[in-house]
Amino acid sequence: MKLSELKKGTRAIVESVNLEDDLKKRFSAMGLSPGIILRVCRRTFGSDSLHVKVECSSCLALSKTEASQIKVTPIGKGMCLGNRGKSEQSEHFCDSEDCQMKADD
Amino acid sequence: MSSEIKVAIVGQPNVGKSSIINALSNAKLHVGNFSGVTVEKKEIYLKRDDYDIRMTDLPGIYALNAYTPEEQVAKDFLVDEDYDVMVNVVDANTLSRNLIFTMQLLDMHRKTVLVINMVDEIEKKGGTLDEKSIEKLLGIPVVLTSAKENRGVEEIITQIIKLHNSVLSKNKIYYNEKVEQRIEELAKILRKSPHFKSEDYSRFLAIRLIDRDENIYKMIHDLPIFIEAHNALEKMYKDLESEFDEESTTDILANERAAISYNLQMETLDIKEENESLSEKIDNFLIHPIFGLPIFLFFMWALFQLTFVLGNYPMNLIDSIFIETSSFLADFLPKGIFNSVLTEGVLPAVGAIVMFLPNILVLFLGLNLLEQTGYMSRAAYLMDGFLKKFGLQGKAFVPLVSGFGCTVPAYMAARTLKNPKDRIITMLVLGFMSCGARLPIYVLLVSAFFANQNPGNMLFYIYIGGAFLGLIVAKILRTVLFKGEPEPFVMEMPPYRFPSFKALGMDLWIKTRMFLKKAGTFIAIAAMVIWFLSSYPVNNTLVQNYNAKIEQTVDINKKMNLKNELNAKLLENSYLGDFGKFIQPVFAPLGFDWRLSVAVVAGLSAKEVVVSTLGTLYAMSGATETSKGLVAKMRQNVDFKAAIALIIIIMIYSPCLAAMGTFYTEVPQWAWRIFYTIYPNVVAWLLAYGVYKTLALMGY
Ligand SMILES: Nc1nc2c(ncn2[C@@H]2O[C@H](COP(=O)(O)OP(=O)(O)OP(=O)(O)O)[C@@H](O)[C@H]2O)c(=O)[nH]1
Ligand SMILES: [Mg+2]
């Protein structure tokens, strides 16, 4: 369902952000990207703008137009900040002296 | 011998970059609890041991893909400018999100210190942060700080110096192997160009290109290697996107970085998410769907009430101090030009404006609280829907409301708007937001003409009325000149923070000092100019005629009247009188006499000059009744309709020279500059004339 239709207080996981590239990057840098858990705290009178709490991160204010382009799936309880990475940590950090990229198995 | 270290302070908005610099030095950078406080780079010098440290505070930036003009300032600095050490400040409360940006910075592979700020807030929530693990995992020094409690900040300097004196350590962050392969491939191509010989730099550019960074793409556009790089890049986009089953390589990199940051946070930060934080409880009330807007309006109303009521107490005291001083000096100093310049020109002018300092301070305190507490972005959220009706959006609220303080920084704050049309509309109507310097004129006129109504209400109506007019003009501009939708509204809402009394006090003190300095220099000099222009040339025959008449008269009152008549005539025949009468036809339809006309025109230099000029002109024409304050004189000399017309003119016509200069530097197009210079004055005159005529018809 659309983020703009999400009931107040319901937690949901972001499925996709269907906005133009610039804006999508912006949302992602502000902590709102696919895989993230969020919840709508409130709307303004007339529902023009939403107050959204991104879990384990900040609150965002955004307007209905953009929220209607964000797809979410409501969930019950869940862990903070959806575990989004497919990759394992060991792939990214290199501790050995002469650091070589580790093979991807 | 001392050596210089150039340091760039970079991080996402509102993480406390400016606060940290303030804590490290005696700088007084502007700080506020919302994104986009700093909108231009500022250099601060520090001296530690043998090092001259030159720190550049940059505007906050969410990601290396700059979105808004002020972010572009930061990005350009990071990519193009020369600096030795980068200090990346992150907010412990939103660690993993901040670290995503850190990953992008680490791609540059430069000497970097990671500063995790706001640890006091983490501790309050009962959390702990293991900075040693982060240090180990990222391979860069990590410092925990609280700029608020002045903790840990000196350690930043220690680390900067240490890094400066050591070799750059190895990069420890790697992306997925498939991505790394492409990065290396592209970097190799880039290195064929003499511009990108450096291993690190070419790797960084390659990553940026795979991340679809348009600035960097443009940068390589004109190079001989472009075709080769472009073709390779296109293939990489296609291959990577299908290999990872993602829409865009940007998403692939974003996922990679997010995974690393998330893991980092999980490993190092131990904290429980609160059920309902204090901020949320406050929000339930302050930005309530129904009561939110009325509460906001109530705050504004209360602010103007306080501005008038609190400001009024010291006002009479300051007024009488200046009047007493000038009449004492008038008798004490030898008669002559100096005496007259001082007691008729400078002191009444400076006094007339300084007596409004308390009002201005109350207004500034209110605006400062709006900035410091975190209510600013909430108000923007509340106003978003309303502003959309006028072709603007919630983010425009920040520059607009800053305009109530001073128009100059408000023009700068418009940099936080991405869409150029939004920006220009906002800047064109910003003048309608009456700045603090216009407050004295309003207080003066309201005290003189609305004393028996509630003057605070009048102030509120004037400010809100001006804002409303501005929005109507914005709507017209949007429909006629700048068709299109405003940019999408998205803004971070930081937690509420209790402002420190020290910071509030410091801010007011800075404002006071600046104001007094302006009064003592610019306004004093302007007053001198006004005095000279209005005292010369002296018509000697007129003086002799009147002196003869005065001598023959016995009655004291008649003598007074003759003296006043003489003064008035002399003033009328002065240079300024001539000028006043020359421009008066323009203002005559509004019921202004030549003095009001002169004051309005002089107000184009700075709005304080309106009141100070009135102070001088009325002091001179009635030199024998200095004991009567300016308020009373205005009431005597200006008619009600003209006073209202004056309020409207002041509300709308061009702001001061400083503001106009800022507009010119921020807006390069001549067409807009010319439009901006003319239209407010035309609108102001027409509206004032309309209201004047209407009032006349109503029998005032
Ligand atoms: N509790 C707490 N608050 C802090 C700390 N450091 C800064 N703040 C507050 O955080 C807010 C943002 O501080 P700024 O220094 O303006 O942040 P900035 O990074 O310069 O922000 P921009 O210029 O908008 O990018 C202000 O309200 C500060 O008072 C800290 O260590 N602890
Ligand atoms: Mg700042």
GROMACS .gro file of C-alpha atoms in nm, chain A residues 8 18 20-31 33-34 39 41-45 48-66 79-89 91-95 97-104, chain B residues 12 62-63 65 67-68 71 93-94 96-97 136-138 170-178 180 211-212 244 246-247 250-251 254-256 258-260 262-267 273 275 280 283-284 287 289-290 381-382 384-385 388-389 395 418 488-493:
model
  130
    8LYS     CA    1  -0.133   0.643   1.205
   18ASN     CA    2   0.907   0.546  -0.697
   20GLU     CA    3   1.266   1.067  -0.971
   21ASP     CA    4   1.629   0.983  -0.918
   22ASP     CA    5   1.739   1.299  -0.738
   23LEU     CA    6   1.457   1.283  -0.491
   24LYS     CA    7   1.500   0.913  -0.434
   25LYS     CA    8   1.864   0.969  -0.342
   26ARG     CA    9   1.756   1.250  -0.115
   27PHE     CA   10   1.507   1.031   0.070
   28SER     CA   11   1.761   0.756   0.097
   29ALA     CA   12   2.022   0.994   0.242
   30MET     CA   13   1.764   1.109   0.495
   31GLY     CA   14   1.715   0.750   0.602
   33SER     CA   15   1.484   0.378   0.157
   34PRO     CA   16   1.360   0.027   0.079
   39ARG     CA   17   0.562   0.460   1.122
   41CYS     CA   18   0.316   0.970   1.369
   42ARG     CA   19   0.053   1.214   1.248
   43ARG     CA   20  -0.081   1.412   0.957
   44THR     CA   21  -0.168   1.777   0.926
   45PHE     CA   22  -0.528   1.889   0.906
   48ASP     CA   23  -0.144   1.756   0.314
   49SER     CA   24   0.172   1.656   0.498
   50LEU     CA   25   0.285   1.362   0.704
   51HIS     CA   26   0.507   1.329   1.005
   52VAL     CA   27   0.696   1.002   0.971
   53LYS     CA   28   0.926   0.840   1.223
   54VAL     CA   29   1.199   0.630   1.067
   55GLU     CA   30   1.295   0.370   1.323
   56CYS     CA   31   1.628   0.411   1.496
   57SER     CA   32   1.667   0.733   1.306
   58SER     CA   33   1.504   1.067   1.275
   59CYS     CA   34   1.159   1.204   1.209
   60LEU     CA   35   1.080   1.332   0.864
   61ALA     CA   36   0.813   1.568   0.743
   62LEU     CA   37   0.699   1.508   0.389
   63SER     CA   38   0.398   1.585   0.181
   64LYS     CA   39   0.123   1.359   0.058
   65THR     CA   40   0.225   1.381  -0.308
   66GLU     CA   41   0.560   1.216  -0.241
   79MET     CA   42   1.342  -0.522   1.479
   80CYS     CA   43   1.467  -0.175   1.461
   81LEU     CA   44   1.590  -0.074   1.115
   82GLY     CA   45   1.504  -0.367   0.889
   83ASN     CA   46   1.802  -0.585   0.825
   84ARG     CA   47   1.856  -0.489   0.470
   85GLY     CA   48   2.202  -0.602   0.375
   86LYS     CA   49   2.246  -0.914   0.168
   87SER     CA   50   2.619  -0.891   0.209
   88GLU     CA   51   2.809  -1.003   0.513
   89GLN     CA   52   3.019  -0.766   0.710
   91GLU     CA   53   3.327  -0.871   0.289
   92HIS     CA   54   3.369  -0.505   0.353
   93PHE     CA   55   3.625  -0.474   0.624
   94CYS     CA   56   3.979  -0.573   0.569
   95ASP     CA   57   4.201  -0.630   0.867
   97GLU     CA   58   4.823  -0.640   0.681
   98ASP     CA   59   4.834  -0.639   0.303
   99CYS     CA   60   4.472  -0.594   0.244
  100GLN     CA   61   4.329  -0.786  -0.047
  101MET     CA   62   3.971  -0.806  -0.149
  102LYS     CA   63   3.815  -1.122  -0.024
  103ALA     CA   64   3.658  -1.350  -0.270
  104ASP     CA   65   3.285  -1.346  -0.290
  117GLN     CA   66   2.504   1.587   0.753
  167TYR     CA   67   2.311   1.472   0.330
  168ALA     CA   68   2.505   1.292   0.060
  170ASN     CA   69   2.497   1.399  -0.457
  172TYR     CA   70   2.064   1.841  -0.380
  173THR     CA   71   2.029   2.207  -0.287
  176GLU     CA   72   2.488   2.160  -0.032
  198ASN     CA   73   2.141   0.954   1.756
  199THR     CA   74   2.121   0.867   1.387
  201SER     CA   75   2.389   0.439   1.086
  202ARG     CA   76   2.227   0.693   0.856
  241LYS     CA   77   3.936  -0.056   1.418
  242LEU     CA   78   3.677  -0.140   1.158
  243LEU     CA   79   3.704   0.186   0.965
  275LYS     CA   80   4.527   0.222   0.408
  276ASN     CA   81   4.169   0.227   0.294
  277LYS     CA   82   3.974  -0.035   0.485
  278ILE     CA   83   3.636  -0.018   0.324
  279TYR     CA   84   3.565  -0.224   0.017
  280TYR     CA   85   3.251  -0.281  -0.178
  281ASN     CA   86   3.133  -0.609  -0.317
  282GLU     CA   87   3.395  -0.766  -0.538
  283LYS     CA   88   3.187  -0.728  -0.853
  285GLU     CA   89   3.531  -0.327  -0.692
  316ASP     CA   90   2.708   0.621  -0.840
  317ARG     CA   91   2.573   0.833  -1.129
  349PHE     CA   92   2.244  -0.735  -0.870
  351GLU     CA   93   1.858  -0.356  -0.912
  352GLU     CA   94   1.714  -0.066  -1.104
  355THR     CA   95   2.309   0.400  -0.735
  356ASP     CA   96   2.087   0.159  -0.548
  359ALA     CA   97   2.348   0.264  -0.154
  360ASN     CA   98   2.264  -0.089  -0.038
  361GLU     CA   99   2.630  -0.172   0.006
  363ALA     CA  100   2.375   0.089   0.413
  364ALA     CA  101   2.473  -0.268   0.495
  365ILE     CA  102   2.816  -0.162   0.616
  367TYR     CA  103   2.405  -0.092   0.968
  368ASN     CA  104   2.657  -0.355   1.071
  369LEU     CA  105   2.880  -0.091   1.219
  370GLN     CA  106   2.598   0.047   1.427
  371MET     CA  107   2.491  -0.298   1.543
  372GLU     CA  108   2.846  -0.381   1.647
  378GLU     CA  109   1.462   0.253   2.133
  380ASN     CA  110   0.858   0.381   2.342
  385GLU     CA  111   0.694   1.276   2.063
  388ASP     CA  112   0.462   1.688   1.935
  389ASN     CA  113   0.131   1.531   2.027
  392ILE     CA  114   0.178   1.984   1.602
  394PRO     CA  115  -0.358   1.809   1.340
  395ILE     CA  116  -0.624   2.053   1.453
  486TYR     CA  117   0.555   2.103   0.853
  487LEU     CA  118   0.240   2.274   0.977
  489ASP     CA  119   0.345   2.319   0.420
  490GLY     CA  120  -0.014   2.266   0.310
  493LYS     CA  121   0.131   2.512  -0.119
  494LYS     CA  122  -0.189   2.709  -0.177
  500LYS     CA  123   1.069   2.462   0.344
  523LYS     CA  124   1.645   2.339  -0.455
  593PRO     CA  125   0.866   1.837  -0.318
  594PHE     CA  126   0.863   1.899   0.055
  595VAL     CA  127   1.077   1.682   0.275
  596MET     CA  128   1.248   1.796   0.588
  597GLU     CA  129   1.403   1.640   0.890
  598MET     CA  130   1.247   1.706   1.230
   0.00000   0.00000   0.00000
